[in-house]
PDB file of C-alpha atoms in Angstrom:
ATOM      1  CA  MET A 182      32.006 -12.243   0.203  1.00 48.00           C
ATOM      2  CA  ALA A 183      35.215 -13.678  -1.219  1.00 52.00           C
ATOM      3  CA  LEU A 184      35.644 -17.392  -0.598  1.00 54.00           C
ATOM      4  CA  THR A 185      39.368 -16.874  -0.202  1.00 61.00           C
ATOM      5  CA  ASN A 186      40.098 -20.414   0.988  1.00 82.00           C
ATOM      6  CA  GLN A 187      39.297 -21.724  -2.490  1.00 93.00           C
ATOM      7  CA  LYS A 188      42.102 -23.139  -4.603  1.00 96.00           C
ATOM      8  CA  ILE A 189      41.869 -21.097  -7.802  1.00 98.00           C
ATOM      9  CA  VAL A 190      44.030 -22.114 -10.741  1.00 98.00           C
ATOM     10  CA  ILE A 191      44.610 -20.540 -14.133  1.00 97.00           C
ATOM     11  CA  ILE A 192      45.743 -23.336 -16.429  1.00 96.00           C
ATOM     12  CA  ASP A 193      49.094 -22.246 -17.824  1.00 94.00           C
ATOM     13  CA  THR A 194      48.418 -22.391 -21.553  1.00 89.00           C
ATOM     14  CA  GLY A 195      51.361 -20.085 -22.278  1.00 82.00           C
ATOM     15  CA  CYS A 196      49.097 -17.494 -23.896  1.00 76.00           C
ATOM     16  CA  ALA A 197      49.325 -13.750 -23.583  1.00 69.00           C
ATOM     17  CA  ASN A 198      46.310 -12.984 -21.403  1.00 79.00           C
ATOM     18  CA  VAL A 199      47.208 -15.201 -18.423  1.00 91.00           C
ATOM     19  CA  SER A 200      48.556 -12.220 -16.459  1.00 91.00           C
ATOM     20  CA  SER A 201      45.538  -9.986 -17.069  1.00 93.00           C
ATOM     21  CA  VAL A 202      43.179 -12.771 -15.945  1.00 95.00           C
ATOM     22  CA  ARG A 203      45.299 -13.300 -12.833  1.00 96.00           C
ATOM     23  CA  PHE A 204      45.240  -9.592 -11.949  1.00 96.00           C
ATOM     24  CA  ALA A 205      41.453  -9.455 -12.425  1.00 97.00           C
ATOM     25  CA  ILE A 206      40.994 -12.333  -9.957  1.00 97.00           C
ATOM     26  CA  GLU A 207      43.440 -10.863  -7.439  1.00 97.00           C
ATOM     27  CA  ARG A 208      41.646  -7.498  -7.535  1.00 96.00           C
ATOM     28  CA  LEU A 209      38.595  -9.318  -6.158  1.00 96.00           C
ATOM     29  CA  GLY A 210      40.588 -10.430  -3.120  1.00 95.00           C
ATOM     30  CA  TYR A 211      41.429 -13.978  -4.182  1.00 96.00           C
ATOM     31  CA  THR A 212      44.716 -15.830  -4.281  1.00 96.00           C
ATOM     32  CA  VAL A 213      45.329 -17.554  -7.599  1.00 97.00           C
ATOM     33  CA  THR A 214      47.940 -19.985  -8.937  1.00 97.00           C
ATOM     34  CA  VAL A 215      49.084 -20.287 -12.559  1.00 96.00           C
ATOM     35  CA  SER A 216      50.058 -23.897 -13.221  1.00 96.00           C
ATOM     36  CA  LYS A 217      50.067 -26.771 -15.679  1.00 95.00           C
ATOM     37  CA  GLU A 218      50.998 -29.372 -13.072  1.00 97.00           C
ATOM     38  CA  THR A 219      48.549 -32.283 -12.912  1.00 97.00           C
ATOM     39  CA  GLU A 220      48.202 -32.346  -9.114  1.00 97.00           C
ATOM     40  CA  VAL A 221      47.642 -28.595  -8.848  1.00 98.00           C
ATOM     41  CA  VAL A 222      45.067 -28.518 -11.647  1.00 97.00           C
ATOM     42  CA  LEU A 223      43.074 -31.527 -10.421  1.00 98.00           C
ATOM     43  CA  ASN A 224      43.013 -30.274  -6.813  1.00 97.00           C
ATOM     44  CA  ALA A 225      41.647 -26.845  -7.763  1.00 98.00           C
ATOM     45  CA  ASP A 226      38.171 -25.688  -6.728  1.00 97.00           C
ATOM     46  CA  LYS A 227      37.755 -23.304  -9.690  1.00 98.00           C
ATOM     47  CA  LEU A 228      39.758 -23.135 -12.910  1.00 98.00           C
ATOM     48  CA  PHE A 229      40.271 -20.718 -15.780  1.00 98.00           C
ATOM     49  CA  LEU A 230      41.324 -21.624 -19.314  1.00 97.00           C
ATOM     50  CA  PRO A 231      42.485 -18.466 -21.100  1.00 94.00           C
ATOM     51  CA  GLY A 232      43.357 -18.318 -24.770  1.00 89.00           C
ATOM     52  CA  VAL A 233      44.393 -15.921 -27.508  1.00 86.00           C
ATOM     53  CA  GLY A 234      45.537 -16.607 -31.066  1.00 87.00           C
ATOM     54  CA  THR A 235      44.218 -19.294 -33.397  1.00 90.00           C
ATOM     55  CA  ALA A 236      42.602 -22.615 -32.523  1.00 93.00           C
ATOM     56  CA  SER A 237      45.218 -24.613 -34.421  1.00 91.00           C
ATOM     57  CA  GLU A 238      48.118 -22.935 -32.595  1.00 91.00           C
ATOM     58  CA  ALA A 239      46.372 -23.217 -29.226  1.00 92.00           C
ATOM     59  CA  MET A 240      45.580 -26.927 -29.595  1.00 94.00           C
ATOM     60  CA  LYS A 241      49.175 -27.584 -30.668  1.00 92.00           C
ATOM     61  CA  ASN A 242      50.328 -25.692 -27.576  1.00 92.00           C
ATOM     62  CA  LEU A 243      48.011 -27.700 -25.292  1.00 94.00           C
ATOM     63  CA  GLN A 244      49.285 -30.925 -26.868  1.00 94.00           C
ATOM     64  CA  GLU A 245      52.930 -29.946 -26.332  1.00 94.00           C
ATOM     65  CA  ARG A 246      52.221 -29.036 -22.693  1.00 93.00           C
ATOM     66  CA  GLY A 247      50.350 -32.295 -22.039  1.00 94.00           C
ATOM     67  CA  LEU A 248      47.191 -30.383 -21.178  1.00 96.00           C
ATOM     68  CA  ILE A 249      44.562 -31.947 -23.457  1.00 97.00           C
ATOM     69  CA  SER A 250      43.901 -35.047 -21.347  1.00 97.00           C
ATOM     70  CA  LEU A 251      44.375 -33.026 -18.147  1.00 97.00           C
ATOM     71  CA  VAL A 252      41.668 -30.481 -18.999  1.00 98.00           C
ATOM     72  CA  LYS A 253      39.311 -33.345 -19.867  1.00 97.00           C
ATOM     73  CA  GLN A 254      39.826 -34.824 -16.371  1.00 97.00           C
ATOM     74  CA  VAL A 255      38.710 -31.656 -14.565  1.00 98.00           C
ATOM     75  CA  ASP A 256      35.503 -32.189 -12.563  1.00 97.00           C
ATOM     76  CA  LYS A 257      35.272 -28.764 -10.902  1.00 98.00           C
ATOM     77  CA  PRO A 258      33.907 -25.581 -12.530  1.00 98.00           C
ATOM     78  CA  LEU A 259      36.193 -24.361 -15.337  1.00 98.00           C
ATOM     79  CA  LEU A 260      35.737 -21.092 -17.224  1.00 98.00           C
ATOM     80  CA  GLY A 261      37.171 -20.816 -20.734  1.00 98.00           C
ATOM     81  CA  ILE A 262      37.818 -17.234 -21.847  1.00 97.00           C
ATOM     82  CA  CYS A 263      37.667 -16.082 -25.496  1.00 96.00           C
ATOM     83  CA  LEU A 264      39.654 -18.694 -27.450  1.00 96.00           C
ATOM     84  CA  GLY A 265      39.595 -20.770 -24.249  1.00 97.00           C
ATOM     85  CA  MET A 266      35.819 -21.019 -24.676  1.00 98.00           C
ATOM     86  CA  GLN A 267      36.152 -22.022 -28.333  1.00 97.00           C
ATOM     87  CA  LEU A 268      38.637 -24.769 -27.418  1.00 97.00           C
ATOM     88  CA  LEU A 269      35.894 -26.428 -25.345  1.00 98.00           C
ATOM     89  CA  GLY A 270      33.977 -27.089 -28.582  1.00 98.00           C
ATOM     90  CA  ALA A 271      34.185 -30.027 -30.968  1.00 97.00           C
ATOM     91  CA  LEU A 272      35.722 -28.644 -34.173  1.00 95.00           C
ATOM     92  CA  SER A 273      36.958 -25.234 -35.267  1.00 96.00           C
ATOM     93  CA  GLU A 274      37.170 -23.690 -38.724  1.00 94.00           C
ATOM     94  CA  GLU A 275      40.117 -21.571 -37.515  1.00 91.00           C
ATOM     95  CA  GLN A 276      43.060 -23.435 -38.977  1.00 81.00           C
ATOM     96  CA  GLY A 277      45.743 -20.780 -38.789  1.00 65.00           C
ATOM     97  CA  GLN A 278      47.572 -19.347 -41.775  1.00 60.00           C
ATOM     98  CA  ASN A 279      48.293 -22.478 -43.790  1.00 61.00           C
ATOM     99  CA  GLY A 280      45.720 -25.026 -42.627  1.00 62.00           C
ATOM    100  CA  THR A 281      42.880 -26.280 -44.791  1.00 67.00           C
ATOM    101  CA  SER A 282      41.171 -28.832 -42.540  1.00 80.00           C
ATOM    102  CA  LEU A 283      39.030 -28.420 -39.444  1.00 92.00           C
ATOM    103  CA  VAL A 284      40.819 -28.283 -36.099  1.00 94.00           C
ATOM    104  CA  ASN A 285      39.899 -30.898 -33.508  1.00 95.00           C
ATOM    105  CA  CYS A 286      39.235 -29.136 -30.206  1.00 97.00           C
ATOM    106  CA  LEU A 287      38.666 -30.557 -26.710  1.00 98.00           C
ATOM    107  CA  GLY A 288      35.155 -31.838 -27.434  1.00 97.00           C
ATOM    108  CA  LEU A 289      33.828 -30.885 -23.996  1.00 98.00           C
ATOM    109  CA  CYS A 290      30.903 -29.034 -25.543  1.00 97.00           C
ATOM    110  CA  ASP A 291      29.088 -30.477 -28.558  1.00 95.00           C
ATOM    111  CA  ALA A 292      29.390 -27.314 -30.641  1.00 96.00           C
ATOM    112  CA  PRO A 293      31.233 -26.254 -33.781  1.00 96.00           C
ATOM    113  CA  VAL A 294      33.294 -23.055 -33.965  1.00 97.00           C
ATOM    114  CA  GLN A 295      32.588 -21.170 -37.186  1.00 96.00           C
ATOM    115  CA  LYS A 296      33.731 -17.982 -38.857  1.00 95.00           C
ATOM    116  CA  LEU A 297      31.288 -15.161 -38.207  1.00 97.00           C
ATOM    117  CA  LYS A 298      29.166 -14.146 -41.181  1.00 96.00           C
ATOM    118  CA  THR A 299      28.960 -10.411 -40.587  1.00 95.00           C
ATOM    119  CA  GLY A 300      28.003  -9.000 -43.996  1.00 93.00           C
ATOM    120  CA  ASP A 301      29.464  -5.497 -44.300  1.00 95.00           C
ATOM    121  CA  LEU A 302      30.668  -5.387 -40.690  1.00 97.00           C
ATOM    122  CA  PRO A 303      34.441  -5.759 -40.293  1.00 96.00           C
ATOM    123  CA  LEU A 304      36.193  -8.774 -38.805  1.00 96.00           C
ATOM    124  CA  PRO A 305      37.397  -9.296 -36.185  1.00 96.00           C
ATOM    125  CA  HIS A 306      34.433  -8.324 -34.028  1.00 98.00           C
ATOM    126  CA  MET A 307      36.395  -5.969 -31.812  1.00 98.00           C
ATOM    127  CA  GLY A 308      35.125  -3.702 -29.076  1.00 98.00           C
ATOM    128  CA  TRP A 309      32.165  -3.371 -26.719  1.00 98.00           C
ATOM    129  CA  ASN A 310      28.867  -5.145 -27.290  1.00 98.00           C
ATOM    130  CA  THR A 311      25.837  -6.120 -25.216  1.00 98.00           C
ATOM    131  CA  ILE A 312      24.771  -9.655 -24.420  1.00 97.00           C
ATOM    132  CA  THR A 313      21.450 -11.344 -23.645  1.00 95.00           C
ATOM    133  CA  PRO A 314      21.973 -13.927 -20.874  1.00 96.00           C
ATOM    134  CA  THR A 315      19.660 -16.768 -19.935  1.00 91.00           C
ATOM    135  CA  GLN A 316      17.397 -15.423 -17.216  1.00 90.00           C
ATOM    136  CA  GLY A 317      18.422 -16.476 -13.739  1.00 93.00           C
ATOM    137  CA  HIS A 318      21.737 -18.088 -14.641  1.00 96.00           C
ATOM    138  CA  PRO A 319      24.112 -17.655 -11.659  1.00 97.00           C
ATOM    139  CA  LEU A 320      27.017 -16.597 -13.894  1.00 98.00           C
ATOM    140  CA  PHE A 321      25.134 -13.355 -14.663  1.00 98.00           C
ATOM    141  CA  LYS A 322      23.824 -12.596 -11.168  1.00 97.00           C
ATOM    142  CA  GLY A 323      23.750  -8.855 -10.462  1.00 97.00           C
ATOM    143  CA  ILE A 324      24.715  -7.912 -14.029  1.00 96.00           C
ATOM    144  CA  PRO A 325      22.088  -5.507 -15.453  1.00 89.00           C
ATOM    145  CA  ALA A 326      20.443  -6.239 -18.781  1.00 83.00           C
ATOM    146  CA  GLY A 327      22.211  -4.379 -21.575  1.00 87.00           C
ATOM    147  CA  SER A 328      25.615  -4.519 -19.879  1.00 95.00           C
ATOM    148  CA  TYR A 329      28.557  -4.183 -22.238  1.00 98.00           C
ATOM    149  CA  PHE A 330      31.421  -6.685 -22.535  1.00 98.00           C
ATOM    150  CA  TYR A 331      34.641  -6.471 -24.539  1.00 98.00           C
ATOM    151  CA  PHE A 332      35.057  -8.791 -27.547  1.00 98.00           C
ATOM    152  CA  VAL A 333      37.952  -9.565 -29.919  1.00 97.00           C
ATOM    153  CA  HIS A 334      37.211 -12.527 -32.221  1.00 97.00           C
ATOM    154  CA  SER A 335      36.378 -13.637 -35.758  1.00 96.00           C
ATOM    155  CA  TYR A 336      35.032 -17.103 -34.908  1.00 97.00           C
ATOM    156  CA  ALA A 337      32.212 -18.156 -32.602  1.00 98.00           C
ATOM    157  CA  MET A 338      29.877 -20.956 -31.580  1.00 98.00           C
ATOM    158  CA  PRO A 339      26.336 -20.812 -33.005  1.00 98.00           C
ATOM    159  CA  VAL A 340      23.386 -20.363 -30.674  1.00 98.00           C
ATOM    160  CA  ASN A 341      21.858 -23.529 -29.254  1.00 95.00           C
ATOM    161  CA  ASP A 342      19.634 -22.501 -26.336  1.00 89.00           C
ATOM    162  CA  GLU A 343      18.570 -26.031 -25.437  1.00 90.00           C
ATOM    163  CA  ASN A 344      22.049 -27.527 -25.401  1.00 93.00           C
ATOM    164  CA  TYR A 345      24.785 -25.130 -24.338  1.00 97.00           C
ATOM    165  CA  THR A 346      24.104 -21.411 -24.964  1.00 98.00           C
ATOM    166  CA  ILE A 347      23.611 -19.364 -21.762  1.00 97.00           C
ATOM    167  CA  ALA A 348      24.085 -15.906 -23.335  1.00 97.00           C
ATOM    168  CA  GLN A 349      23.808 -14.520 -26.860  1.00 96.00           C
ATOM    169  CA  CYS A 350      25.329 -11.577 -28.689  1.00 97.00           C
ATOM    170  CA  GLU A 351      24.675 -10.088 -32.118  1.00 97.00           C
ATOM    171  CA  TYR A 352      27.273  -8.906 -34.598  1.00 98.00           C
ATOM    172  CA  GLY A 353      25.931  -9.394 -38.109  1.00 97.00           C
ATOM    173  CA  GLN A 354      24.494 -12.656 -36.784  1.00 97.00           C
ATOM    174  CA  MET A 355      23.567 -14.101 -33.411  1.00 98.00           C
ATOM    175  CA  PHE A 356      26.259 -16.184 -31.718  1.00 98.00           C
ATOM    176  CA  SER A 357      26.914 -17.749 -28.316  1.00 98.00           C
ATOM    177  CA  ALA A 358      28.440 -15.179 -25.971  1.00 98.00           C
ATOM    178  CA  ALA A 359      28.557 -17.702 -23.112  1.00 98.00           C
ATOM    179  CA  ILE A 360      28.096 -21.458 -22.810  1.00 98.00           C
ATOM    180  CA  GLN A 361      27.785 -24.189 -20.218  1.00 98.00           C
ATOM    181  CA  SER A 362      28.368 -27.896 -20.721  1.00 98.00           C
ATOM    182  CA  GLY A 363      28.306 -29.662 -17.356  1.00 97.00           C
ATOM    183  CA  ASN A 364      31.072 -28.194 -15.200  1.00 98.00           C
ATOM    184  CA  TYR A 365      32.636 -26.453 -18.206  1.00 98.00           C
ATOM    185  CA  TYR A 366      31.696 -22.802 -18.800  1.00 98.00           C
ATOM    186  CA  GLY A 367      32.892 -20.397 -21.469  1.00 98.00           C
ATOM    187  CA  VAL A 368      32.623 -16.724 -22.333  1.00 98.00           C
ATOM    188  CA  GLN A 369      33.476 -15.414 -25.792  1.00 98.00           C
ATOM    189  CA  PHE A 370      34.239 -11.940 -24.425  1.00 98.00           C
ATOM    190  CA  HIS A 371      37.103 -10.895 -22.141  1.00 97.00           C
ATOM    191  CA  PRO A 372      35.688 -10.408 -18.614  1.00 98.00           C
ATOM    192  CA  GLU A 373      39.125  -9.281 -17.417  1.00 97.00           C
ATOM    193  CA  ARG A 374      38.825  -6.331 -19.836  1.00 96.00           C
ATOM    194  CA  SER A 375      35.116  -5.655 -19.329  1.00 98.00           C
ATOM    195  CA  SER A 376      35.089  -3.191 -16.424  1.00 96.00           C
ATOM    196  CA  LYS A 377      32.508  -3.657 -13.638  1.00 97.00           C
ATOM    197  CA  ALA A 378      30.333  -6.161 -15.512  1.00 98.00           C
ATOM    198  CA  GLY A 379      33.351  -8.357 -16.228  1.00 98.00           C
ATOM    199  CA  ALA A 380      34.544  -8.178 -12.621  1.00 98.00           C
ATOM    200  CA  GLN A 381      31.055  -9.146 -11.453  1.00 98.00           C
ATOM    201  CA  LEU A 382      31.017 -12.151 -13.796  1.00 98.00           C
ATOM    202  CA  ILE A 383      34.387 -13.391 -12.502  1.00 98.00           C
ATOM    203  CA  LYS A 384      33.129 -12.886  -8.930  1.00 98.00           C
ATOM    204  CA  ASN A 385      29.960 -14.824  -9.739  1.00 98.00           C
ATOM    205  CA  PHE A 386      31.961 -17.703 -11.170  1.00 98.00           C
ATOM    206  CA  LEU A 387      34.196 -17.835  -8.103  1.00 98.00           C
ATOM    207  CA  GLU A 388      31.205 -17.756  -5.743  1.00 96.00           C
ATOM    208  CA  MET A 389      29.142 -20.373  -7.584  1.00 94.00           C
ATOM    209  CA  SER A 390      28.748 -23.688  -5.830  1.00 85.00           C
ATOM    210  CA  ALA A 391      30.596 -26.522  -7.514  1.00 67.00           C
TER     211      ALA A 391
END
């Protein structure tokens, strides 16, 4: 049952996948607003933080839009998607084309973001892969074991089951496919591009109690 009276906001990071996330939410019967306005963001019931590109470019973009302190003020459930999940971490190795130092991220989850060590497997990790969620976590309600989700990334958070990892995936190494740190959630995959399982995950997030 869609809780359609919720105020759902996609934080307007200016990145390319804002529209596809919006359409995925609307297909579930919800009304959604795309905004970077302080009052709109802080009055939302559920929020999404999408991201594509590199961590250095994305953090620069958030800084220019005045969104870094705003995202840190959010006290309602927020779901970071792909790079949006990585931005919740502490530091990222993804400096962009010319950078040599680590990128300071939002620091909302005490986790580093590191380049995947995949051996002979190509980077980026692109395409469908299965995940292993924490049993009973509400974000994965009704999603069968072995469900496939769509990934496009070369960097990831390591697994830390006791601290933040709520789902794992393997591609040359194990990495965090989903995280939770307080009211901040993140998924490394693209639920808006992950067919029925992705739609179910978005629905679960929207129906979770705050």
